[in-house]
CSV table of C-alpha atoms in Angstrom, one decimal:
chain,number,residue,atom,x,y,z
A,903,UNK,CA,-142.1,85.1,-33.4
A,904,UNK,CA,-142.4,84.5,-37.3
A,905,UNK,CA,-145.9,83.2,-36.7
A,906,UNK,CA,-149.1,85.1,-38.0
A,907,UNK,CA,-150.0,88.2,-36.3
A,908,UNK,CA,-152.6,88.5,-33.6
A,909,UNK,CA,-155.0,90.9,-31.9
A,910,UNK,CA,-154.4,88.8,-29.1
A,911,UNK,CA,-157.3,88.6,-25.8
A,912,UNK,CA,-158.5,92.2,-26.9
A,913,UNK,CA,-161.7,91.0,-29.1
A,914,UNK,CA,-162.4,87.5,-28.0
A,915,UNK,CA,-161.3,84.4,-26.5
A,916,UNK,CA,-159.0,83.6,-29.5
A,917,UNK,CA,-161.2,81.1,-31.3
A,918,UNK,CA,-157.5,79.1,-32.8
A,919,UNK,CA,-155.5,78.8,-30.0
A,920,UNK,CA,-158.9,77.9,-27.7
A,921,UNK,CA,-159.6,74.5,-30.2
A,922,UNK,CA,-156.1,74.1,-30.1
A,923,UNK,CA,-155.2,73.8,-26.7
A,924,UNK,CA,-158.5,72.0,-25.9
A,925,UNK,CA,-158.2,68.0,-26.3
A,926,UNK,CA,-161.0,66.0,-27.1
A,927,UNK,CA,-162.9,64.4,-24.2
A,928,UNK,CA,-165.8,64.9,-21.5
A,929,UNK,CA,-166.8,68.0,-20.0
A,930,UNK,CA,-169.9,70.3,-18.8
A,931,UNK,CA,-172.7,71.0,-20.0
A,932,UNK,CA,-173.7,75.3,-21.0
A,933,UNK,CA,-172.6,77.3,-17.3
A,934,UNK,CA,-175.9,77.9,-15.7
A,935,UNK,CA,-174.5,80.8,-13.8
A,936,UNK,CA,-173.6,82.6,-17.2
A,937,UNK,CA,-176.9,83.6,-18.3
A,938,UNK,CA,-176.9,84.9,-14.2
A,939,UNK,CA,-173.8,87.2,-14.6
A,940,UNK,CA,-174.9,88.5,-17.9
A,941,UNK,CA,-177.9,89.9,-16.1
A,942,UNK,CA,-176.3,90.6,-13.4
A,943,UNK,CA,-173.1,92.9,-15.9
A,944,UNK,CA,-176.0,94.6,-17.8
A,945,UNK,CA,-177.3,96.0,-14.4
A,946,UNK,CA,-174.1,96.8,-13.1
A,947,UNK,CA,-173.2,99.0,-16.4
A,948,UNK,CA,-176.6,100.2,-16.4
A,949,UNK,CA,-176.3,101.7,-12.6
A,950,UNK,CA,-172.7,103.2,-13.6
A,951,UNK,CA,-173.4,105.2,-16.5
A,952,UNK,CA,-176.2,106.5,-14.1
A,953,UNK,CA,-174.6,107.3,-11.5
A,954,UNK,CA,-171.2,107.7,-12.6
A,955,UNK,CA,-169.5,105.3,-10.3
A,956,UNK,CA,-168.6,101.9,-9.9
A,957,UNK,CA,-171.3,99.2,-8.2
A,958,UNK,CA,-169.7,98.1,-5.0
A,959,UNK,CA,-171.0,95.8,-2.2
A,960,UNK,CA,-169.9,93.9,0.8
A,961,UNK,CA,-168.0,91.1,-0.1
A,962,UNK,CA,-164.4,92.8,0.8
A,963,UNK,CA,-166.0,92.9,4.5
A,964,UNK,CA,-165.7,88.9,4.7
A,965,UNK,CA,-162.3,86.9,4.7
A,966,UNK,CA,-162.0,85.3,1.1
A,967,UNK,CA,-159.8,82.1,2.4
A,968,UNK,CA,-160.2,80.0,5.4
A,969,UNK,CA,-157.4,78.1,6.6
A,970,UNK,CA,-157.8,75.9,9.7
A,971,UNK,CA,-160.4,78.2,11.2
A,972,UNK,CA,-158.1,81.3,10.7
A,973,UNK,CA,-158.7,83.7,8.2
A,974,UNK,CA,-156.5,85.3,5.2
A,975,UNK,CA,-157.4,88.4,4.5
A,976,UNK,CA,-157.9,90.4,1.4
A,977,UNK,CA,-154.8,92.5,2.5
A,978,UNK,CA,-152.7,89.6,2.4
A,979,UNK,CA,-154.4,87.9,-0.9
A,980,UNK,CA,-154.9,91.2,-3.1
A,981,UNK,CA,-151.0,91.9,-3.3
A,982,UNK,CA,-150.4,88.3,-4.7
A,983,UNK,CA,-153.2,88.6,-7.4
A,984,UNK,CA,-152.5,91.7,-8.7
A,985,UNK,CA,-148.6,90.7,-9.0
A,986,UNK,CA,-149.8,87.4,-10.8
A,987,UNK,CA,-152.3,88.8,-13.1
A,988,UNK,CA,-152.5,92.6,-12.3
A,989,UNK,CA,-151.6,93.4,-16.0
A,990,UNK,CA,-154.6,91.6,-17.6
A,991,UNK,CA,-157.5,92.4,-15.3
A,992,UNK,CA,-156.0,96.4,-15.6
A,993,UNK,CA,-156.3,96.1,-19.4
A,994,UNK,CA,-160.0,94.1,-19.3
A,995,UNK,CA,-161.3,96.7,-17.0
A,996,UNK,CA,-160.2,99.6,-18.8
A,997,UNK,CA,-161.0,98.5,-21.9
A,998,UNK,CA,-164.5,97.6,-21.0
A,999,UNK,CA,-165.0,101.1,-19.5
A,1000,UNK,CA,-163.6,103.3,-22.8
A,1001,UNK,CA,-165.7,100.5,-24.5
A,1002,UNK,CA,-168.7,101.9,-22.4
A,1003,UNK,CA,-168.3,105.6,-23.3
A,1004,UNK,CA,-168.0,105.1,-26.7
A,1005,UNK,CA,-171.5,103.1,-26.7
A,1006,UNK,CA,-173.1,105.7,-25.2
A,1007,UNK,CA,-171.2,108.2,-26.9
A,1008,UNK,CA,-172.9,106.6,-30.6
A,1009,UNK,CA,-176.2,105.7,-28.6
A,1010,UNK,CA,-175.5,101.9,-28.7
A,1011,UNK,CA,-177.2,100.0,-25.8
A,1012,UNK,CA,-176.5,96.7,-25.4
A,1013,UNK,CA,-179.3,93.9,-24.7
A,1014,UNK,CA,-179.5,90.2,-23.5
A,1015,UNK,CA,-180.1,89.4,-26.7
A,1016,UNK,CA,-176.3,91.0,-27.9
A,1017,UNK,CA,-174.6,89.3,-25.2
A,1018,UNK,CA,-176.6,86.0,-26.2
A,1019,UNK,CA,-175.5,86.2,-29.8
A,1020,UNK,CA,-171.8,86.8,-29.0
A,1021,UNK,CA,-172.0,83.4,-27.0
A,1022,UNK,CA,-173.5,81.9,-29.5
A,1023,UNK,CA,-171.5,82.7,-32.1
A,1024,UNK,CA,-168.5,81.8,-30.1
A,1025,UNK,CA,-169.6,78.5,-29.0
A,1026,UNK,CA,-170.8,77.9,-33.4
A,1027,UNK,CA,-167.2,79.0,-34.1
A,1028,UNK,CA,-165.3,77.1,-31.5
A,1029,UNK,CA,-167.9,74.2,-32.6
A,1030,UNK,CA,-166.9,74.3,-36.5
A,1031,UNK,CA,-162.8,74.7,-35.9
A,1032,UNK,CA,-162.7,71.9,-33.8
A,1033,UNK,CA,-164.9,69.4,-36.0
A,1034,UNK,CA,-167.8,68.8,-33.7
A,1035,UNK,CA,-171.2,67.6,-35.0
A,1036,UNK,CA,-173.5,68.8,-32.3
A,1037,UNK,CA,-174.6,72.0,-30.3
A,1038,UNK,CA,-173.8,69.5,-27.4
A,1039,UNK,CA,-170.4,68.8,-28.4
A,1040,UNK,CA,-169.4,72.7,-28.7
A,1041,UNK,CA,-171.1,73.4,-25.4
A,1042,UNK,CA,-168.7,70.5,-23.7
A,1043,UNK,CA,-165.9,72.1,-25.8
A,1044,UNK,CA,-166.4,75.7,-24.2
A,1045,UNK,CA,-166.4,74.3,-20.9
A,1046,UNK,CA,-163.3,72.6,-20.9
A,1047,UNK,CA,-161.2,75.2,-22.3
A,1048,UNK,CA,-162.7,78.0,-20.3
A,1049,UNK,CA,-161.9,75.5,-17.1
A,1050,UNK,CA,-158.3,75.1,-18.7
A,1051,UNK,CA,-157.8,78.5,-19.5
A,1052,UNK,CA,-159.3,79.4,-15.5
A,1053,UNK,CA,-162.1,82.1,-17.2
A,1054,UNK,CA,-165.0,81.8,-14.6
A,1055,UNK,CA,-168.7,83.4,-15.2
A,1056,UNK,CA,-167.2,87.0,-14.3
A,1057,UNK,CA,-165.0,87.2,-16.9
A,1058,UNK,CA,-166.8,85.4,-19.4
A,1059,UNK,CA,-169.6,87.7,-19.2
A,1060,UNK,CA,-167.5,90.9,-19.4
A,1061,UNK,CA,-165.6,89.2,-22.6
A,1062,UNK,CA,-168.9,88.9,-24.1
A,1063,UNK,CA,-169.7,92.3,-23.2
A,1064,UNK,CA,-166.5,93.9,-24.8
A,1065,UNK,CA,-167.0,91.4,-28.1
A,1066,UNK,CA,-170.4,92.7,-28.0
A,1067,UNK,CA,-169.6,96.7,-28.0
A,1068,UNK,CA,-167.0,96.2,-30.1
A,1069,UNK,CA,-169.1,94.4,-32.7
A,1070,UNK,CA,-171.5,97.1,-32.6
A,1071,UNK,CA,-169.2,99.6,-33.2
A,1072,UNK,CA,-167.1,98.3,-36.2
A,1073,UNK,CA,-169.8,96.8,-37.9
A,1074,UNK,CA,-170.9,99.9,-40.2
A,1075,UNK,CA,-167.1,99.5,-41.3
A,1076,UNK,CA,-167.4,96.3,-42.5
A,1077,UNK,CA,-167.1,96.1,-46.5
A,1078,UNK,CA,-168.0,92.7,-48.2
A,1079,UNK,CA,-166.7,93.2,-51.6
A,1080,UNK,CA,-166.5,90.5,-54.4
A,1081,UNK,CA,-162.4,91.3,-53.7
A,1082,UNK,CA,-162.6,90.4,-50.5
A,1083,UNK,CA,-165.0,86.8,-50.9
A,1084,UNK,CA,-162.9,85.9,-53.4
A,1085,UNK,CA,-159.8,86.2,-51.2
A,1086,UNK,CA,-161.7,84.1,-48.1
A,1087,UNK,CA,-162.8,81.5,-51.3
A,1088,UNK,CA,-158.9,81.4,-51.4
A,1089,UNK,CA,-157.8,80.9,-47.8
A,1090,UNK,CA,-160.3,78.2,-46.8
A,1091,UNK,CA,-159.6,76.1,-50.2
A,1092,UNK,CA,-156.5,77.2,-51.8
A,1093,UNK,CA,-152.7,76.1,-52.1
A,1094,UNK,CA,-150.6,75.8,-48.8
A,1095,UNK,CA,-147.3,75.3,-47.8
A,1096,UNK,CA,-146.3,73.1,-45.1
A,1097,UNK,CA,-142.5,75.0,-44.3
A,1098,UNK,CA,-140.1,75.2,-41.3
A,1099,UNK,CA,-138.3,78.1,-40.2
A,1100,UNK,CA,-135.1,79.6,-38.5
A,1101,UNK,CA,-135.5,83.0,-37.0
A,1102,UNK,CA,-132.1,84.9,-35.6
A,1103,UNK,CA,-131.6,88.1,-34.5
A,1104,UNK,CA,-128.3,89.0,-36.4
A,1105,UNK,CA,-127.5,88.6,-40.2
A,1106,UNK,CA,-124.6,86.7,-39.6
A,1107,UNK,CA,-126.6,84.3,-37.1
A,1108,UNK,CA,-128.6,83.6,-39.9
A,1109,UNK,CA,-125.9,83.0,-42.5
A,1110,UNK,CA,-123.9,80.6,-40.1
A,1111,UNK,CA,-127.1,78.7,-39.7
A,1112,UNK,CA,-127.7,78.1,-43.7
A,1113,UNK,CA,-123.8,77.0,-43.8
A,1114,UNK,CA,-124.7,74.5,-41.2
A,1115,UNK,CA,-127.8,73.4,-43.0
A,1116,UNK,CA,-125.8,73.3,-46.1
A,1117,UNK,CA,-123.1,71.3,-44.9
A,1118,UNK,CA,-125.4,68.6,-44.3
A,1119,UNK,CA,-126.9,69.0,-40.7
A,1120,UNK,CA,-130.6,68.5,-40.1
A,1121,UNK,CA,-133.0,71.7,-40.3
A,1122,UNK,CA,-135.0,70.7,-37.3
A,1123,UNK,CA,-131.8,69.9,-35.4
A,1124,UNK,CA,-130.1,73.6,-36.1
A,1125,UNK,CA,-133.8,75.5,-35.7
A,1126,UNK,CA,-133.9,73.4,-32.3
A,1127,UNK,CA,-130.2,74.6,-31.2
A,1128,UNK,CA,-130.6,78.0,-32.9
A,1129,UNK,CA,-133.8,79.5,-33.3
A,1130,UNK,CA,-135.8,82.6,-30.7
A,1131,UNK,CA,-139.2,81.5,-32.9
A,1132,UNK,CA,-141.8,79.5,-30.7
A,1133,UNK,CA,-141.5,76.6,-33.0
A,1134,UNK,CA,-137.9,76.0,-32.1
A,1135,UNK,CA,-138.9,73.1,-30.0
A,1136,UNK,CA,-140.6,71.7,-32.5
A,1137,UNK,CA,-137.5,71.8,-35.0
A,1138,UNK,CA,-138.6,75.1,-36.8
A,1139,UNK,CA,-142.4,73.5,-38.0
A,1140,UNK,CA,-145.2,76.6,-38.3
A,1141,UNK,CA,-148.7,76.0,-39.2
A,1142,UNK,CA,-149.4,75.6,-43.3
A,1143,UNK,CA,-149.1,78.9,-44.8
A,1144,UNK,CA,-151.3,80.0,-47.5
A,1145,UNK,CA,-150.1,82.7,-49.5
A,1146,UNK,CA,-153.3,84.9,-49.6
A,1147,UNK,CA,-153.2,85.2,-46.3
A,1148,UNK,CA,-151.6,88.4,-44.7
A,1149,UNK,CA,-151.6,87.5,-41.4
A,1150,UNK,CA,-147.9,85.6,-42.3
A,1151,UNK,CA,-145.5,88.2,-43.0
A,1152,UNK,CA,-145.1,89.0,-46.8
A,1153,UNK,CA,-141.2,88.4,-47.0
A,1154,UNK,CA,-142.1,84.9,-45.4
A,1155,UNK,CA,-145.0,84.5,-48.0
A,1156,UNK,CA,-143.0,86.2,-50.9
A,1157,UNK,CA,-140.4,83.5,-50.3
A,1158,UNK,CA,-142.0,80.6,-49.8
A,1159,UNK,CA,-143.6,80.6,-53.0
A,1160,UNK,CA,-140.6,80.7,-54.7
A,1161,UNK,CA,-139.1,77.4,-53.5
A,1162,UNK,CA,-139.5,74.1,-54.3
A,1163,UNK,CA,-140.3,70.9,-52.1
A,1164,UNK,CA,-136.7,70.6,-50.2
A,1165,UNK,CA,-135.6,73.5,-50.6
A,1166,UNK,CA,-134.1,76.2,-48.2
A,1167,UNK,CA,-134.1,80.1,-48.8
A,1168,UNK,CA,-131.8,82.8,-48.1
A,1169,UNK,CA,-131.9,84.7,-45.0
A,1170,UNK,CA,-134.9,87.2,-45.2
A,1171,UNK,CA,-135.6,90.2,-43.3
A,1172,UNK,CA,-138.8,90.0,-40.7
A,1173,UNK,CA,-139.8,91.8,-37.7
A,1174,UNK,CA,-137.8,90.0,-35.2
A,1175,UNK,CA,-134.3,90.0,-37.6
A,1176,UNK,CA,-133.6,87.0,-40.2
A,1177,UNK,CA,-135.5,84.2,-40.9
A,1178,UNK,CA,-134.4,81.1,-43.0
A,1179,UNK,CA,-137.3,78.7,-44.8
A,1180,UNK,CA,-137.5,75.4,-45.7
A,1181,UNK,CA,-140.2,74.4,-48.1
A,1182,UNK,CA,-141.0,70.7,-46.7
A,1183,UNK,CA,-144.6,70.1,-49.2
A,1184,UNK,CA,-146.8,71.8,-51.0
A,1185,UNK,CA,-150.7,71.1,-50.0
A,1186,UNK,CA,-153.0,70.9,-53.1
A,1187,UNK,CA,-156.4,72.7,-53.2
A,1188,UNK,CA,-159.0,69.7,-52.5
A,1189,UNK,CA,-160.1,68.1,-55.6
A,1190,UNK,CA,-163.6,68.1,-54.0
A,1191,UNK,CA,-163.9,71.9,-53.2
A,1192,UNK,CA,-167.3,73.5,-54.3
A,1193,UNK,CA,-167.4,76.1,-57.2
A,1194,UNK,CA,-167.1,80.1,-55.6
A,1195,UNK,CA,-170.6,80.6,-56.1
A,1196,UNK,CA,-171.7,77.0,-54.2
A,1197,UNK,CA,-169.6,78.5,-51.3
A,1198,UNK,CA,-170.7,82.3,-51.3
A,1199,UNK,CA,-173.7,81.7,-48.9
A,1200,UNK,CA,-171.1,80.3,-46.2
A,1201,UNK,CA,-168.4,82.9,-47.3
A,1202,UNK,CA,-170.2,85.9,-46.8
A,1203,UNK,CA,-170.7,85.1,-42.8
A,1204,UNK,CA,-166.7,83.9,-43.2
A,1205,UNK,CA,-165.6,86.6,-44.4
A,1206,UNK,CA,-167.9,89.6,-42.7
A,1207,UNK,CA,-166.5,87.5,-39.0
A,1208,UNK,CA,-163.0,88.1,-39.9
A,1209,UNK,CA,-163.0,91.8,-40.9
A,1210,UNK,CA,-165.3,92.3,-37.4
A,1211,UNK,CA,-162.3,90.9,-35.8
A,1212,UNK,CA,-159.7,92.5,-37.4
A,1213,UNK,CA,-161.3,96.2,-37.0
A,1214,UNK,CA,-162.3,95.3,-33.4
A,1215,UNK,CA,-158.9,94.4,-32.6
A,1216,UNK,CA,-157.3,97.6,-34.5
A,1217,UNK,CA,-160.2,99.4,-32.2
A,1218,UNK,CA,-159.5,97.8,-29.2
A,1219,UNK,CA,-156.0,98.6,-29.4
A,1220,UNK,CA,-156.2,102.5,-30.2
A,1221,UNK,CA,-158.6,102.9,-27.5
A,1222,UNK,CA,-155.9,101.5,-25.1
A,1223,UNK,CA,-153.2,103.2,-26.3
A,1224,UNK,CA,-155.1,106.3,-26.3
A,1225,UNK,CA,-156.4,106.0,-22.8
A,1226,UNK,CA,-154.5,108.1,-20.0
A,1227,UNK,CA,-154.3,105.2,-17.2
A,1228,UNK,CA,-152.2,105.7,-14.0
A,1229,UNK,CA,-151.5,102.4,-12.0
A,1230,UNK,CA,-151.6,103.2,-8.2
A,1231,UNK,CA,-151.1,100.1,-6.9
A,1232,UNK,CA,-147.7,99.1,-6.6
A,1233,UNK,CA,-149.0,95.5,-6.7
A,1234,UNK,CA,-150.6,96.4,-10.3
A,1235,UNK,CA,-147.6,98.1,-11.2
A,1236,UNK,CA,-145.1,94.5,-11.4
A,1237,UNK,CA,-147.3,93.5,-14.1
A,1238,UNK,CA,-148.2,96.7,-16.1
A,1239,UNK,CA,-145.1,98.2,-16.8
């Protein structure tokens, strides 16, 4: 897709696309088993870097699933859940483990007190994209989506851990340089662009499309009938682009600043073959912004937050692709290939 880039689940539950898919409304208060798991995940790490092995007990012993006094066994339930999400628990696991020897590798030890900030600051984050006034309101928000996007105490706590380790390891990279707080000053109150877009596979795809468009039909309707991007549905619309951002892809950027309201570009070359752009408004910088040094306070933690992400997700992904994993499990195996 012609969207921005991502480092996907790797780093943390994607702050975005969490306040996106979440809807306003009523939900839970803060999970009182979460401060319970991340107890209970600090012990468990603790016990297997001493003893080199995994922390087992006796729960595989007991049926997981009742069913009119009969019981369904593991055997019959772990095939199912390793076909249905075999690939992402694989990649969590692992992930969490490499994470694990590179901590003690640099002598990093994580505490309560990390695992507590990394909730924290995901629940402030979550709290600020999505417009809510109180710690309450965040809270509720967390709930629902983690209910919506089915991530229990388990899981929560070992993405807390992983955001946690990776933190700590990136975060003598991190450079806040007048460069780089003048470029978040320009993505949270600069120029955007609200555009559409085409994206084919083929050159000539592309070219048939702009005749079409030029011969009068609708650019929604064509992006609708033609397009692979995810916004096809939603006749070619993407989210505002702002052109100091480099998430976007700099032929989309390059381009779009060269049009004017109404207009439609060229064919240009991106990752996934040709895309076609339609400038449909340019967004003004708010009258009302404050001066760069009224915003600095806010723009250092800004900016610091999104080059921790970036270099945890460019970590998070080496160690992966570095790691020699062998998938046993045929079951694990549908998804991991």
């Amino acid at each position: 897709m012609v969207s921005r880039r991502s480092g996907g689940w790797l780093c943390m539950l994607s702050v975005v696309g969490l306040v996106l898919s979440a809807c306003a409304g009523s939900g839970g208060a803060r999970d009182p088993d979460d401060r319970r798991y991340v107890e209970r995940g600090l012990a468990a790490s603790e016990q297997r870097s001493a003893q080199g092995r995994p922390v087992g007990g006796s729960a595989m012993d007991r049926p997981p699933v009742m069913l009119r006094g009969e019981a369904i066994s593991w055997d019959t339930l772990l095939p199912r859940l390793g076909e249905a999400a075999g690939a992402l628990a694989v990649e969590e696991v692992v992930l969490e483990r490499l994470l694990e020897g590179e901590c003690a590798r640099a002598g990093i030890r994580l505490t309560p007190e990390m695992l507590e900030r990394e909730r924290d600051l995901l629940v402030s984050t979550m709290g600020e994209a999505a417009g809510a006034t109180t710690a309450q309101e965040s809270e509720r928000l967390l709930d629902r989506v983690r209910r919506e996007r089915g991530v229990g105490p388990v899981r929560f706590e070992s993405q807390l851990r992983r955001s946690a380790m990776l933190r700590a390891l990136v975060q003598d990279q991190v450079s806040l340089t007048e460069e780089a707080l003048r470029l978040g000053y320009e993505l949270r109150y600069g120029r955007t662009y609200r555009v559409r877009v085409i994206v084919v596979g083929a050159a000539r795809e592309a070219s048939a499309a702009v005749r079409r468009i030029r011969a009068g039909e609708s650019f929604g309707e064509v992006a609708a009938m033609v397009s692979t991007d995810d916004s096809a549905a939603r006749g070619g619309i993407i989210d505002p682009i702002n052109l100091a951002d480099t998430s976007w892809p700099e032929s989309i950027r390059r381009i779009v600043g060269m049009l004017e309201p109404g207009g439609i570009s060229e064919p240009v070359s991106v990752d996934q073959g040709y895309a076609i752009v339609r400038l449909d408004e340019v967004i003004p910088a708010p009258a009302d912004r404050p001066s760069f040094e009224e915003a600095r306070t806010s723009l250092v933690r800004e900016v610091r937050l999104r080059q921790e992400q970036l270099l945890m997700a460019r970590l998070a992904r080496r160690l992966l692709d570095e790691a020699e994993v062998r998938v046993l499990d045929p079951s694990l195996g549908w998804t991991t290939r």
